Short mmCIF file of C-alpha atoms in Angstrom, two decimals:
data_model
loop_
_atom_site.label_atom_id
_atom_site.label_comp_id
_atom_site.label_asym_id
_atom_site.label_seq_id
_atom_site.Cartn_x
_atom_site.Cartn_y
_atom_site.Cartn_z
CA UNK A 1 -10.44 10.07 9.08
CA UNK A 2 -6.89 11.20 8.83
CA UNK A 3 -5.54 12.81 5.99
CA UNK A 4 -2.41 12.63 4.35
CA UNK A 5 -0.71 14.64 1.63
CA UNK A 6 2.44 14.38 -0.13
CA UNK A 7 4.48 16.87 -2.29
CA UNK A 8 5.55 17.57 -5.06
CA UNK A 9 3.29 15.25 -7.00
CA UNK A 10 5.79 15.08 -9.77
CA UNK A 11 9.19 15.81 -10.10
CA UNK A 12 11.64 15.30 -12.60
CA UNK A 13 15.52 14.96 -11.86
CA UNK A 14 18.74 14.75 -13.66
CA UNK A 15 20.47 11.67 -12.51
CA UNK A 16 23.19 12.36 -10.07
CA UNK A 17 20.67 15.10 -8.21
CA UNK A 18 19.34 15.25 -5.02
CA UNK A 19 15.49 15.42 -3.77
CA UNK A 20 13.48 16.02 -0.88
CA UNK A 21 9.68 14.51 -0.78
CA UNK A 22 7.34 15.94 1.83
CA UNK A 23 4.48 13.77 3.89
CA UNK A 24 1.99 15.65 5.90
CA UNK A 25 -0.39 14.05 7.73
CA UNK A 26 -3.38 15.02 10.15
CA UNK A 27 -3.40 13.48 13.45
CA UNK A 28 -1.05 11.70 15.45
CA UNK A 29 0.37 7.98 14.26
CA UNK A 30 1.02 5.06 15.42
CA UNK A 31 3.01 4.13 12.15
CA UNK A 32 4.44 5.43 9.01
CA UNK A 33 5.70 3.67 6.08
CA UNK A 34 7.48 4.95 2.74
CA UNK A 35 6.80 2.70 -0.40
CA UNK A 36 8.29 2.89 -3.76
CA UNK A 37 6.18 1.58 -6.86
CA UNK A 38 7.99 0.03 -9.63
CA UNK A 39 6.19 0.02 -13.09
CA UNK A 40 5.26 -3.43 -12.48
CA UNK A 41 2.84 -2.06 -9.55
CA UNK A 42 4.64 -3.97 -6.66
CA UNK A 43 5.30 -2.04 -3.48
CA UNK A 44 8.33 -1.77 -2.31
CA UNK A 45 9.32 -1.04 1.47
CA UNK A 46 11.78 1.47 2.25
CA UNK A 47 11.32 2.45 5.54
CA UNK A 48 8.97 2.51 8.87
CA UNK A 49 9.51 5.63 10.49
CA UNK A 50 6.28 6.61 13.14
CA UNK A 51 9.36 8.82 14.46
CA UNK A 52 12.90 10.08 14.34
CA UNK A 53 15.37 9.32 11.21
CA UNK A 54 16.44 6.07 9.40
CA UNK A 55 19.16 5.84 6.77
CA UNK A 56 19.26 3.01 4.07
CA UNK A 57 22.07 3.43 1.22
CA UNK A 58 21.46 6.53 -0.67
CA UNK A 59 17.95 7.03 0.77
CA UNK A 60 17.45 8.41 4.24
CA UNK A 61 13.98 9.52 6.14
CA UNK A 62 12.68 11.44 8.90
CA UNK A 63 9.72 11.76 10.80
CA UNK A 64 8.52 14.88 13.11
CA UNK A 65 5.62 13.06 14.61
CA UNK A 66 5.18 16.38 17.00
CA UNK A 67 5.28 18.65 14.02
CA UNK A 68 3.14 15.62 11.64
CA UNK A 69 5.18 15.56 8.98
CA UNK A 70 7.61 13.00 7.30
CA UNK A 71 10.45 13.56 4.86
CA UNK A 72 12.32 10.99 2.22
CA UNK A 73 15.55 11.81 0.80
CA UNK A 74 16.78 10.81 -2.15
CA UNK A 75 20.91 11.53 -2.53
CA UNK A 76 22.88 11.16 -6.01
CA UNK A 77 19.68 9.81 -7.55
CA UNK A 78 19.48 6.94 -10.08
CA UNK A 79 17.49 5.88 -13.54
CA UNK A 80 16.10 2.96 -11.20
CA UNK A 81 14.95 5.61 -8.89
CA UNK A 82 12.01 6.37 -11.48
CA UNK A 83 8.35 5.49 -9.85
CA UNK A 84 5.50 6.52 -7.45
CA UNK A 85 6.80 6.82 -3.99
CA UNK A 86 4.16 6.81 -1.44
CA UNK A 87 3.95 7.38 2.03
CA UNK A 88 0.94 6.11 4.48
CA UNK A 89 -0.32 5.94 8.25
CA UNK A 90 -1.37 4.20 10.53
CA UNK A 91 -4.05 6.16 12.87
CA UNK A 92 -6.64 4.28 15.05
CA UNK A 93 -7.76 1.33 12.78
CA UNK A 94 -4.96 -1.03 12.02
CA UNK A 95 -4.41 -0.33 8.67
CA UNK A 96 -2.59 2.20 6.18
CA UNK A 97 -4.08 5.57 4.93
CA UNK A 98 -1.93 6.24 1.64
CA UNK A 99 -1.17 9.86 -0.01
CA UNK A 100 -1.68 10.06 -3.57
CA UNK A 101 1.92 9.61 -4.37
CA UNK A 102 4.87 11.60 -5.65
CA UNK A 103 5.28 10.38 -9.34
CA UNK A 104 9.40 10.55 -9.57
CA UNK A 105 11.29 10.29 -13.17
CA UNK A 106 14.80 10.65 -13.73
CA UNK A 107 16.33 11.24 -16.60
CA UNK A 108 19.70 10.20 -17.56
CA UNK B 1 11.56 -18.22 0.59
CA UNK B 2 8.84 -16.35 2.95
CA UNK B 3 6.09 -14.30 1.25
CA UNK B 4 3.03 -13.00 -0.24
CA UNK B 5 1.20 -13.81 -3.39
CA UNK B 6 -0.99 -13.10 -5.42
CA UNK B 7 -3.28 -14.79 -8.50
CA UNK B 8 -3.76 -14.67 -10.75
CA UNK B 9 -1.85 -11.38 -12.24
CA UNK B 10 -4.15 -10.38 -14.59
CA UNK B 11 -7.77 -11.26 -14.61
CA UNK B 12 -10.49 -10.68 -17.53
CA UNK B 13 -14.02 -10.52 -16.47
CA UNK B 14 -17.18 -9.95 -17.99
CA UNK B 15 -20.02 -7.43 -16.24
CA UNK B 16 -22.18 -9.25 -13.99
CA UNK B 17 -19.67 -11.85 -13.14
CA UNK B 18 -18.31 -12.44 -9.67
CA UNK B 19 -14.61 -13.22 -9.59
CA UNK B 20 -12.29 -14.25 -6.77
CA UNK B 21 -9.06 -12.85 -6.52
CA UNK B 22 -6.18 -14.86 -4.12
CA UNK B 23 -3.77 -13.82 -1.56
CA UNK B 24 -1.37 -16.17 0.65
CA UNK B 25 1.37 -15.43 3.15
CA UNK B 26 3.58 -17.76 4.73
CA UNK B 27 5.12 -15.02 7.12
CA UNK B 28 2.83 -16.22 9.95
CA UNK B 29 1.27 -12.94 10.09
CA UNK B 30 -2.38 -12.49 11.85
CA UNK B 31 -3.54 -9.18 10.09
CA UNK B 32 -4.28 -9.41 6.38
CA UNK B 33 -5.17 -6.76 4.16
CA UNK B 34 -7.00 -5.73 1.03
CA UNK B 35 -6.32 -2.52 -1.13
CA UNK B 36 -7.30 -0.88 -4.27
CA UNK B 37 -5.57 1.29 -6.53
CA UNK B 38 -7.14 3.36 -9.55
CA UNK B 39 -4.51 4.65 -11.63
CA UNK B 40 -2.81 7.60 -10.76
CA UNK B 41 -3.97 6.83 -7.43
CA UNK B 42 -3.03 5.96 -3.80
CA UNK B 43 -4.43 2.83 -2.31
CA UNK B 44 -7.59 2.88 -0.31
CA UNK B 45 -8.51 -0.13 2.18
CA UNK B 46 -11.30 -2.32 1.28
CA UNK B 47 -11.33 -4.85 3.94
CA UNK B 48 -8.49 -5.78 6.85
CA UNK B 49 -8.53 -9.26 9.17
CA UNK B 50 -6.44 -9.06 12.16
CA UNK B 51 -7.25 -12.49 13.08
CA UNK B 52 -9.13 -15.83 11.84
CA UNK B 53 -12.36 -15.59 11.43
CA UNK B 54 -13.24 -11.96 12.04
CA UNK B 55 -12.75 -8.90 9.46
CA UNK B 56 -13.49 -5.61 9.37
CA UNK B 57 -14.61 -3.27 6.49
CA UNK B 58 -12.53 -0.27 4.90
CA UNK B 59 -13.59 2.85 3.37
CA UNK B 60 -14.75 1.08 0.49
CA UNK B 61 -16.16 -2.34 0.81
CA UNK B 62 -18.89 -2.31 -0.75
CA UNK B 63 -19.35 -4.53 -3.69
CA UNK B 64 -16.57 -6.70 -2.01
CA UNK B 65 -16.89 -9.38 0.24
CA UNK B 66 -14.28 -11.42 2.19
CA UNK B 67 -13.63 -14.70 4.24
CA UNK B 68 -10.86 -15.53 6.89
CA UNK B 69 -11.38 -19.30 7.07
CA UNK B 70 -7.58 -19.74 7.99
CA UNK B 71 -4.45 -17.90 8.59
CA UNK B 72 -2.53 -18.21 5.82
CA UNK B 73 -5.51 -17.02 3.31
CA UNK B 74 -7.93 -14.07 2.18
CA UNK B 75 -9.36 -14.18 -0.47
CA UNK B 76 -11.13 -11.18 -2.12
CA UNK B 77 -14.46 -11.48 -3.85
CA UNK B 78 -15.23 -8.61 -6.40
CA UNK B 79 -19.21 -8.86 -6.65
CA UNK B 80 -21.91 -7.84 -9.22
CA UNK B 81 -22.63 -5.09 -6.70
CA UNK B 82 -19.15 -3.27 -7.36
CA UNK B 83 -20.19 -0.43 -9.82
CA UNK B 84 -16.88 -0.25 -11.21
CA UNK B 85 -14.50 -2.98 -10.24
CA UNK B 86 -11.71 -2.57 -12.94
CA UNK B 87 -8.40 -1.64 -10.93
CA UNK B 88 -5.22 -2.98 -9.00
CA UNK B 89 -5.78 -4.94 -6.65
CA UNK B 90 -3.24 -5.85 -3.64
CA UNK B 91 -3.04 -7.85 -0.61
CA UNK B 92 -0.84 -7.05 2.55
CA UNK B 93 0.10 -8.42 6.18
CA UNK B 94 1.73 -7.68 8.76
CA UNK B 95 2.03 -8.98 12.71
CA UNK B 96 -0.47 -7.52 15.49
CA UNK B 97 0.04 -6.51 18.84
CA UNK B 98 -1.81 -5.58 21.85
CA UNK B 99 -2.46 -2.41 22.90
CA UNK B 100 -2.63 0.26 19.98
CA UNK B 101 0.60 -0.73 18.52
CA UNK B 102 1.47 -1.17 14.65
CA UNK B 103 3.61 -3.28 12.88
CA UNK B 104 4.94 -2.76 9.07
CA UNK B 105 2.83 -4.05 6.24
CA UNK B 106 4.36 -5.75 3.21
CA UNK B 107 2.30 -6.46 0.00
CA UNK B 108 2.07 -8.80 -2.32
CA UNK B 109 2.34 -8.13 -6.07
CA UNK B 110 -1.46 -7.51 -6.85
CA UNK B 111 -3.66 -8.98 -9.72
CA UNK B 112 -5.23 -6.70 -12.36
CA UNK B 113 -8.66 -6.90 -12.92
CA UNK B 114 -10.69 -5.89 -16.14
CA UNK B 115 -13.99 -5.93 -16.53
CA UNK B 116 -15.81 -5.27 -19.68
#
């Protein structure tokens, strides 16, 4: 099955910094998604990107389906921007294949 | 308001017990998933139903079984059989298409499961 790895698996910020987390995957998509955990566990959506570049607020991603590889961007980050952000695929079944996270803290 | 959920949160079993874990969506979506997560893990699929009645296993089903009996509902059964069933559990959907399109998946809040 298709594999999919993220970096950095941690990463610790200063608030106010920027950061750029990396999604590789190894086969062509038919969808990506970006998640953010909270510390309650729920998922949050952020984007679905199987290609090109989205923008939401201070949180932007793009995704090089040639190249398979996905980026999130995080801009002026924020204490609320603490969590596990995850990014999965969609290849050939209909359902998502997750990395193992990037676990993001930001201190104040 | 339109959704998923998810009950109960937390669930205490004892080994050799089977337990039944919920999920409902009133988004009108036909596919309906099932996923684990250990912690300091990523989710892996245990089951997925893109329509009534018919459901297909994930890379780690067994232990688990499933029904579809109507669209709006599937639940999760955590069996005797599941070696180590303590974890997160959570419960997506999302619309289906033809062809080999894919639509975005939204979960619901997941129930924690201990078993001792």
């Amino acid at each position: 099955g298709i594999q999919v790895e993220q970096s950095p698996p941690d990463l610790i910020l200063q608030e106010g910094a920027n950061s750029t987390l990396r999604c590789n995957f190894s086969d062509s998509v038919n969808n990506l998604q970006w998640f953010h955990q909270n510390p309650w566990g729920q998922l949050i959506n952020l984007f679905y990107i199987p290609s090109g570049t989205k923008q939401n607020g201070r949180l932007s991603a793009t995704t090089v389906a040639t190249e398979r590889y996905s980026l999130l961007y995080i801009s002026s980050s924020q204490t609320t921007d603490s969590g596990v952000y995850f990014c999965a695929v969609v290849a050939g079944r209909r359902a998502l294949t997750f990395g193992s996270g990037t676990r993001l803290q930001v201190q104040p | 308001d339109g959704g998923i959920t998810q009950s109960p949160k937390y669930l205490f079993r004892k080994e050799g017990q089977n337990v039944t874990l919920s999920c409902e969506q009133n988004l009108n979506h036909d596919a309906m998933y099932w996923y684990r997560q250990d912690p300091g893990q990523g989710l892996r699929l245990i089951y997925y139903s893109q329509i009534v009645n018919d459901f297909q296993k994930g890379d780690i089903a067994e232990g688990y079984s499933v029904s579809r009996e109507k669209k709006e509902s599937f639940p999760l059964t955590v069996t005797s059989a599941q070696k180590n069933p303590t974890a997160f559990y959570l419960c997506a959907s999302s619309m289906t298409g033809g062809g080999t399109g894919s639509y975005e998946q939204y979960f619901g809040p997941g129930t924690r499961l201990t078993v001792t």
